[in-house]
mmCIF file of C-alpha atoms in Angstrom:
data_model
loop_
_atom_site.group_PDB
_atom_site.id
_atom_site.type_symbol
_atom_site.label_atom_id
_atom_site.label_comp_id
_atom_site.label_asym_id
_atom_site.label_seq_id
_atom_site.Cartn_x
_atom_site.Cartn_y
_atom_site.Cartn_z
ATOM 1 C CA UNK A 30 190.225 93.012 86.516
ATOM 2 C CA UNK A 31 189.622 89.963 88.679
ATOM 3 C CA UNK A 32 186.921 91.826 90.542
ATOM 4 C CA UNK A 33 184.340 89.202 91.454
ATOM 5 C CA UNK A 34 186.655 86.325 92.425
ATOM 6 C CA UNK A 35 188.934 88.124 94.864
ATOM 7 C CA UNK A 36 186.898 90.873 96.475
ATOM 8 C CA UNK A 37 186.019 88.673 99.451
ATOM 9 C CA UNK A 38 189.652 88.904 100.547
ATOM 10 C CA UNK A 39 189.522 92.703 100.378
ATOM 11 C CA UNK A 40 187.295 94.055 103.160
ATOM 12 C CA UNK A 41 185.596 97.386 102.584
ATOM 13 C CA UNK A 42 187.200 100.036 104.762
ATOM 14 C CA UNK A 43 185.156 102.437 106.866
ATOM 15 C CA UNK A 44 183.735 105.177 104.643
ATOM 16 C CA UNK A 45 185.473 107.857 106.713
ATOM 17 C CA UNK A 46 188.778 106.665 105.200
ATOM 18 C CA UNK A 47 187.608 106.828 101.561
ATOM 19 C CA UNK A 48 189.185 110.230 101.029
ATOM 20 C CA UNK A 49 192.600 108.583 101.378
ATOM 21 C CA UNK A 50 191.984 105.946 98.697
ATOM 22 C CA UNK A 51 193.678 106.212 95.281
ATOM 23 C CA UNK A 52 190.305 106.138 93.525
ATOM 24 C CA UNK A 53 187.569 107.888 95.507
ATOM 25 C CA UNK A 54 188.230 111.454 94.354
ATOM 26 C CA UNK A 55 189.753 110.531 90.990
ATOM 27 C CA UNK A 56 188.561 110.054 87.441
ATOM 28 C CA UNK A 57 189.284 106.323 87.368
ATOM 29 C CA UNK A 58 190.500 104.975 84.023
ATOM 30 C CA UNK A 59 188.253 102.025 83.102
ATOM 31 C CA UNK A 60 186.908 100.169 80.100
ATOM 32 C CA UNK A 61 183.189 99.725 79.448
ATOM 33 C CA UNK A 62 183.383 96.102 80.625
ATOM 34 C CA UNK A 63 185.088 97.284 83.826
ATOM 35 C CA UNK A 64 182.253 99.722 84.549
ATOM 36 C CA UNK A 65 179.662 96.966 84.196
ATOM 37 C CA UNK A 66 181.725 94.785 86.541
ATOM 38 C CA UNK A 67 181.788 97.328 89.374
ATOM 39 C CA UNK A 68 180.034 96.053 92.486
ATOM 40 C CA UNK A 69 177.422 97.645 94.677
ATOM 41 C CA UNK A 70 177.937 96.916 98.381
ATOM 42 C CA UNK A 71 175.187 96.772 101.021
ATOM 43 C CA UNK A 72 175.253 99.878 103.164
ATOM 44 C CA UNK A 73 176.239 102.177 100.305
ATOM 45 C CA UNK A 74 172.978 102.076 98.345
ATOM 46 C CA UNK A 75 171.951 105.411 96.877
ATOM 47 C CA UNK A 76 175.369 106.973 97.448
ATOM 48 C CA UNK A 77 176.611 106.490 93.860
ATOM 49 C CA UNK A 78 179.724 104.690 95.055
ATOM 50 C CA UNK A 79 180.765 101.397 93.505
ATOM 51 C CA UNK A 80 183.659 99.045 94.158
ATOM 52 C CA UNK A 81 186.418 97.298 92.270
ATOM 53 C CA UNK A 82 187.898 94.885 94.805
ATOM 54 C CA UNK A 83 187.620 97.243 97.793
ATOM 55 C CA UNK A 84 188.446 100.422 95.834
ATOM 56 C CA UNK A 85 185.579 102.947 96.181
ATOM 57 C CA UNK A 86 184.787 104.532 92.805
ATOM 58 C CA UNK A 87 182.481 107.434 91.995
ATOM 59 C CA UNK A 88 183.966 108.958 88.848
ATOM 60 C CA UNK A 89 185.127 107.140 85.707
ATOM 61 C CA UNK A 90 187.068 108.103 82.630
ATOM 62 C CA UNK A 91 187.136 106.070 79.433
ATOM 63 C CA UNK A 92 188.072 106.439 75.778
ATOM 64 C CA UNK A 93 185.982 104.853 73.049
ATOM 65 C CA UNK A 94 184.364 105.477 69.651
ATOM 66 C CA UNK A 95 180.684 106.332 69.317
ATOM 67 C CA UNK A 96 178.621 103.503 67.827
ATOM 68 C CA UNK A 97 175.101 104.895 68.305
ATOM 69 C CA UNK A 98 173.329 108.191 69.015
ATOM 70 C CA UNK A 99 169.818 108.015 70.411
ATOM 71 C CA UNK A 100 167.298 110.676 71.410
ATOM 72 C CA UNK A 101 165.152 109.787 74.434
ATOM 73 C CA UNK A 102 161.620 110.866 73.466
ATOM 74 C CA UNK A 103 159.821 113.394 75.685
ATOM 75 C CA UNK A 104 162.922 114.016 77.809
ATOM 76 C CA UNK A 105 165.918 116.352 77.797
ATOM 77 C CA UNK A 106 168.309 113.420 77.402
ATOM 78 C CA UNK A 107 170.398 112.098 74.562
ATOM 79 C CA UNK A 108 172.353 108.823 74.731
ATOM 80 C CA UNK A 109 175.733 108.108 73.175
ATOM 81 C CA UNK A 110 176.633 104.430 73.046
ATOM 82 C CA UNK A 111 180.391 103.804 73.208
ATOM 83 C CA UNK A 112 182.183 100.585 72.271
ATOM 84 C CA UNK A 113 185.825 100.302 73.347
ATOM 85 C CA UNK A 114 186.249 96.659 72.222
ATOM 86 C CA UNK A 115 186.397 95.490 75.845
ATOM 87 C CA UNK A 116 183.529 93.073 75.323
ATOM 88 C CA UNK A 117 180.760 95.470 76.337
ATOM 89 C CA UNK A 118 179.232 98.746 75.235
ATOM 90 C CA UNK A 119 178.278 101.534 77.635
ATOM 91 C CA UNK A 120 175.602 104.207 77.338
ATOM 92 C CA UNK A 121 176.556 107.793 78.189
ATOM 93 C CA UNK A 122 173.714 110.162 79.021
ATOM 94 C CA UNK A 123 173.853 113.854 78.072
ATOM 95 C CA UNK A 124 171.357 116.233 79.651
ATOM 96 C CA UNK A 125 170.065 119.352 77.932
ATOM 97 C CA UNK A 126 169.524 122.479 79.982
ATOM 98 C CA UNK A 127 166.077 123.897 80.570
ATOM 99 C CA UNK A 128 165.617 126.243 77.540
ATOM 100 C CA UNK A 129 164.268 128.957 79.847
ATOM 101 C CA UNK A 130 167.533 128.975 81.796
ATOM 102 C CA UNK A 131 170.038 129.051 78.941
ATOM 103 C CA UNK A 132 172.275 132.128 78.816
ATOM 104 C CA UNK A 133 171.794 133.813 75.408
ATOM 105 C CA UNK A 134 175.571 134.171 75.111
ATOM 106 C CA UNK A 135 176.269 130.507 75.939
ATOM 107 C CA UNK A 136 177.690 128.178 73.291
ATOM 108 C CA UNK A 137 176.221 125.134 75.061
ATOM 109 C CA UNK A 138 172.643 124.056 75.656
ATOM 110 C CA UNK A 139 173.674 121.067 77.793
ATOM 111 C CA UNK A 140 174.987 120.587 81.330
ATOM 112 C CA UNK A 141 178.452 119.968 79.843
ATOM 113 C CA UNK A 142 180.062 123.322 79.074
ATOM 114 C CA UNK A 143 181.637 122.415 75.723
ATOM 115 C CA UNK A 144 178.777 120.334 74.244
ATOM 116 C CA UNK A 145 175.894 121.704 72.186
ATOM 117 C CA UNK A 146 173.028 119.665 70.743
ATOM 118 C CA UNK A 147 171.025 120.886 67.731
ATOM 119 C CA UNK A 148 167.797 119.085 66.858
ATOM 120 C CA UNK A 149 166.321 120.614 63.684
ATOM 121 C CA UNK A 150 162.772 119.864 62.566
ATOM 122 C CA UNK A 151 163.889 118.618 59.164
ATOM 123 C CA UNK A 152 167.108 116.753 59.910
ATOM 124 C CA UNK A 153 169.074 114.543 62.258
ATOM 125 C CA UNK A 154 170.303 115.632 65.647
ATOM 126 C CA UNK A 155 173.760 117.189 65.569
ATOM 127 C CA UNK A 156 176.149 117.052 68.538
ATOM 128 C CA UNK A 157 179.170 119.312 68.757
ATOM 129 C CA UNK A 158 182.086 119.046 71.185
ATOM 130 C CA UNK A 159 184.190 122.213 71.190
ATOM 131 C CA UNK A 160 182.521 123.049 67.874
ATOM 132 C CA UNK A 161 183.451 119.705 66.272
ATOM 133 C CA UNK A 162 180.593 117.535 65.047
ATOM 134 C CA UNK A 163 180.387 114.135 66.763
ATOM 135 C CA UNK A 164 179.299 111.265 64.551
ATOM 136 C CA UNK A 165 179.455 107.487 64.467
ATOM 137 C CA UNK A 166 183.121 106.380 64.893
ATOM 138 C CA UNK A 167 184.169 109.657 66.534
ATOM 139 C CA UNK A 168 186.482 108.692 69.410
ATOM 140 C CA UNK A 169 185.680 110.467 72.660
ATOM 141 C CA UNK A 170 187.325 110.819 76.038
ATOM 142 C CA UNK A 171 184.507 111.012 78.555
ATOM 143 C CA UNK A 172 184.507 111.691 82.297
ATOM 144 C CA UNK A 173 181.335 110.607 84.007
ATOM 145 C CA UNK A 174 179.492 109.707 87.167
ATOM 146 C CA UNK A 175 177.897 106.288 87.424
ATOM 147 C CA UNK A 176 174.191 105.573 87.320
ATOM 148 C CA UNK A 177 171.909 102.841 86.090
ATOM 149 C CA UNK A 178 168.824 102.356 83.956
ATOM 150 C CA UNK A 179 166.641 99.306 84.429
ATOM 151 C CA UNK A 180 169.391 97.590 86.350
ATOM 152 C CA UNK A 181 172.120 98.219 83.751
ATOM 153 C CA UNK A 182 174.960 100.640 84.496
ATOM 154 C CA UNK A 183 174.888 103.875 82.575
ATOM 155 C CA UNK A 184 177.241 106.839 82.676
ATOM 156 C CA UNK A 185 176.222 110.471 83.161
ATOM 157 C CA UNK A 186 178.492 112.804 81.214
ATOM 158 C CA UNK A 187 180.362 115.557 83.069
ATOM 159 C CA UNK A 188 183.386 116.262 80.821
ATOM 160 C CA UNK A 189 184.094 115.398 77.198
ATOM 161 C CA UNK A 190 186.816 115.835 74.579
ATOM 162 C CA UNK A 191 187.347 114.499 71.083
ATOM 163 C CA UNK A 192 190.398 112.269 70.627
ATOM 164 C CA UNK A 193 192.233 113.769 67.660
ATOM 165 C CA UNK A 194 194.414 110.891 66.466
ATOM 166 C CA UNK A 195 195.468 107.297 67.143
ATOM 167 C CA UNK A 196 198.557 108.430 69.062
ATOM 168 C CA UNK A 197 196.356 110.135 71.655
ATOM 169 C CA UNK A 198 194.022 107.139 71.736
ATOM 170 C CA UNK A 199 196.864 104.663 72.284
ATOM 171 C CA UNK A 200 198.321 106.839 75.043
ATOM 172 C CA UNK A 201 194.949 106.826 76.814
ATOM 173 C CA UNK A 202 194.709 103.032 76.594
ATOM 174 C CA UNK A 203 198.263 102.649 77.897
ATOM 175 C CA UNK A 204 197.500 104.948 80.848
ATOM 176 C CA UNK A 205 194.414 102.875 81.642
ATOM 177 C CA UNK A 206 196.392 99.628 81.499
ATOM 178 C CA UNK A 207 199.039 101.018 83.871
ATOM 179 C CA UNK A 208 196.441 102.278 86.353
ATOM 180 C CA UNK A 209 194.648 98.951 86.359
ATOM 181 C CA UNK A 210 197.933 97.097 86.867
ATOM 182 C CA UNK A 211 199.388 99.378 89.532
ATOM 183 C CA UNK A 212 196.234 100.288 91.466
ATOM 184 C CA UNK A 213 193.077 98.360 90.663
ATOM 185 C CA UNK A 214 194.603 94.906 90.345
ATOM 186 C CA UNK A 215 195.327 94.708 94.077
ATOM 187 C CA UNK A 216 193.247 95.569 97.140
ATOM 188 C CA UNK A 217 193.536 98.921 98.882
ATOM 189 C CA UNK A 218 195.282 98.084 102.134
ATOM 190 C CA UNK A 219 195.245 100.111 105.348
ATOM 191 C CA UNK A 220 197.324 98.952 108.305
ATOM 192 C CA UNK A 221 196.452 99.782 111.904
ATOM 193 C CA UNK A 222 199.123 102.485 111.784
ATOM 194 C CA UNK A 223 197.585 103.904 108.563
ATOM 195 C CA UNK A 224 194.163 104.045 110.215
ATOM 196 C CA UNK A 225 195.592 105.721 113.316
ATOM 197 C CA UNK A 226 197.262 108.366 111.134
ATOM 198 C CA UNK A 227 194.054 108.961 109.217
ATOM 199 C CA UNK A 228 192.036 109.144 112.452
ATOM 200 C CA UNK A 229 194.419 111.807 113.740
ATOM 201 C CA UNK A 230 194.081 113.683 110.458
ATOM 202 C CA UNK A 231 190.284 113.488 110.635
ATOM 203 C CA UNK A 232 190.339 114.672 114.238
ATOM 204 C CA UNK A 233 192.515 117.642 113.330
ATOM 205 C CA UNK A 234 190.180 118.481 110.461
ATOM 206 C CA UNK A 235 187.169 118.269 112.780
ATOM 207 C CA UNK A 236 188.884 120.599 115.255
ATOM 208 C CA UNK A 237 189.685 123.064 112.469
ATOM 209 C CA UNK A 238 186.047 122.991 111.328
ATOM 210 C CA UNK A 239 184.854 123.561 114.897
ATOM 211 C CA UNK A 240 187.210 126.494 115.294
ATOM 212 C CA UNK A 241 186.045 127.957 111.965
ATOM 213 C CA UNK A 242 182.431 127.589 113.108
ATOM 214 C CA UNK A 243 183.268 129.317 116.407
ATOM 215 C CA UNK A 244 184.979 132.146 114.540
ATOM 216 C CA UNK A 245 181.995 132.441 112.238
ATOM 217 C CA UNK A 246 179.594 132.569 115.169
ATOM 218 C CA UNK A 247 181.762 135.192 116.906
ATOM 219 C CA UNK A 248 181.854 137.208 113.717
ATOM 220 C CA UNK A 249 178.094 136.935 113.329
ATOM 221 C CA UNK A 250 177.563 138.011 116.958
ATOM 222 C CA UNK A 251 179.934 140.934 116.509
ATOM 223 C CA UNK A 252 178.124 141.934 113.324
ATOM 224 C CA UNK A 253 174.786 141.678 115.109
ATOM 225 C CA UNK A 254 176.046 143.850 117.978
ATOM 226 C CA UNK A 255 177.325 146.451 115.513
ATOM 227 C CA UNK A 256 173.966 146.479 113.775
ATOM 228 C CA UNK A 257 172.130 146.756 117.084
ATOM 229 C CA UNK A 258 174.425 149.648 118.106
ATOM 230 C CA UNK A 259 173.771 151.421 114.794
ATOM 231 C CA UNK A 260 170.044 150.868 115.165
ATOM 232 C CA UNK A 261 170.148 152.239 118.716
ATOM 233 C CA UNK A 262 172.000 155.359 117.519
ATOM 234 C CA UNK A 263 169.443 155.806 114.723
ATOM 235 C CA UNK A 264 166.606 155.532 117.238
ATOM 236 C CA UNK A 265 168.337 158.075 119.510
ATOM 237 C CA UNK A 266 168.773 160.506 116.607
ATOM 238 C CA UNK A 267 165.146 160.086 115.570
ATOM 239 C CA UNK A 268 163.976 160.642 119.157
ATOM 240 C CA UNK A 269 166.148 163.775 119.415
ATOM 241 C CA UNK A 270 164.753 165.115 116.147
ATOM 242 C CA UNK A 271 161.226 164.379 117.310
ATOM 243 C CA UNK A 272 161.851 166.179 120.600
ATOM 244 C CA UNK A 273 163.195 169.222 118.723
ATOM 245 C CA UNK A 274 160.210 169.149 116.404
ATOM 246 C CA UNK A 275 157.790 168.979 119.336
ATOM 247 C CA UNK A 276 159.596 171.820 121.133
ATOM 248 C CA UNK A 277 159.484 173.974 118.003
ATOM 249 C CA UNK A 278 155.824 173.150 117.447
ATOM 250 C CA UNK A 279 155.005 174.066 121.046
ATOM 251 C CA UNK A 280 156.844 177.376 120.652
ATOM 252 C CA UNK A 281 155.048 178.229 117.439
ATOM 253 C CA UNK A 282 151.682 177.285 118.927
ATOM 254 C CA UNK A 283 152.336 179.482 121.932
ATOM 255 C CA UNK A 284 153.124 182.398 119.665
ATOM 256 C CA UNK A 285 149.921 181.867 117.722
ATOM 257 C CA UNK A 286 147.805 182.510 120.838
ATOM 258 C CA UNK A 287 149.226 185.979 121.497
#
């Protein structure tokens, strides 16, 4: 991707339009080198959104073999280093769950549902994806969010599968090449008419949300009135019972004086 040399000609659109981009809510097919080349843009710091040309990207998807497995001492994290022969490696961080919060029936002790990490006292750490042991040279398909460590981009694992054979691996690479050619290789363009259409769509969505909030408030008020009415009826019944009790007590006391 000719990211750095042509992005100046691709202005960043207003963030309110990002939902309409072909990348913002997608697992974007990239290589490790592509991830490292993603740009941060002033005004979007801390929002975990990066840019290729003017395409906003939050989620990435890549296929690569594992070349290193590293425990991070005194943390719940384990790092897989992937090398897809793109000219750069990328670290993928896996987070263990808090042991106190793991469901006894769960087959995973990590934040990724199909991954389990076993760290025995007398042996190496073992990682399993869908029950299959992951080792050096295992080819993985990973879906991740983007982070960084000491200024270097790092991926945070959200989904993972083992690539079973070279046919599946080649298909993944071909899909990535097509997406880069058809989408990422050219800026995301919005004409004035496109923006007007999106503005109208956003306005309609805002009106729908306002109407839903009004309905919710009306429902809450109606519920509150029903509860107040029930409480008032309960108070009336209790007062009536108390009056009957006092009347009966008065009658019995009068009889006791005869």
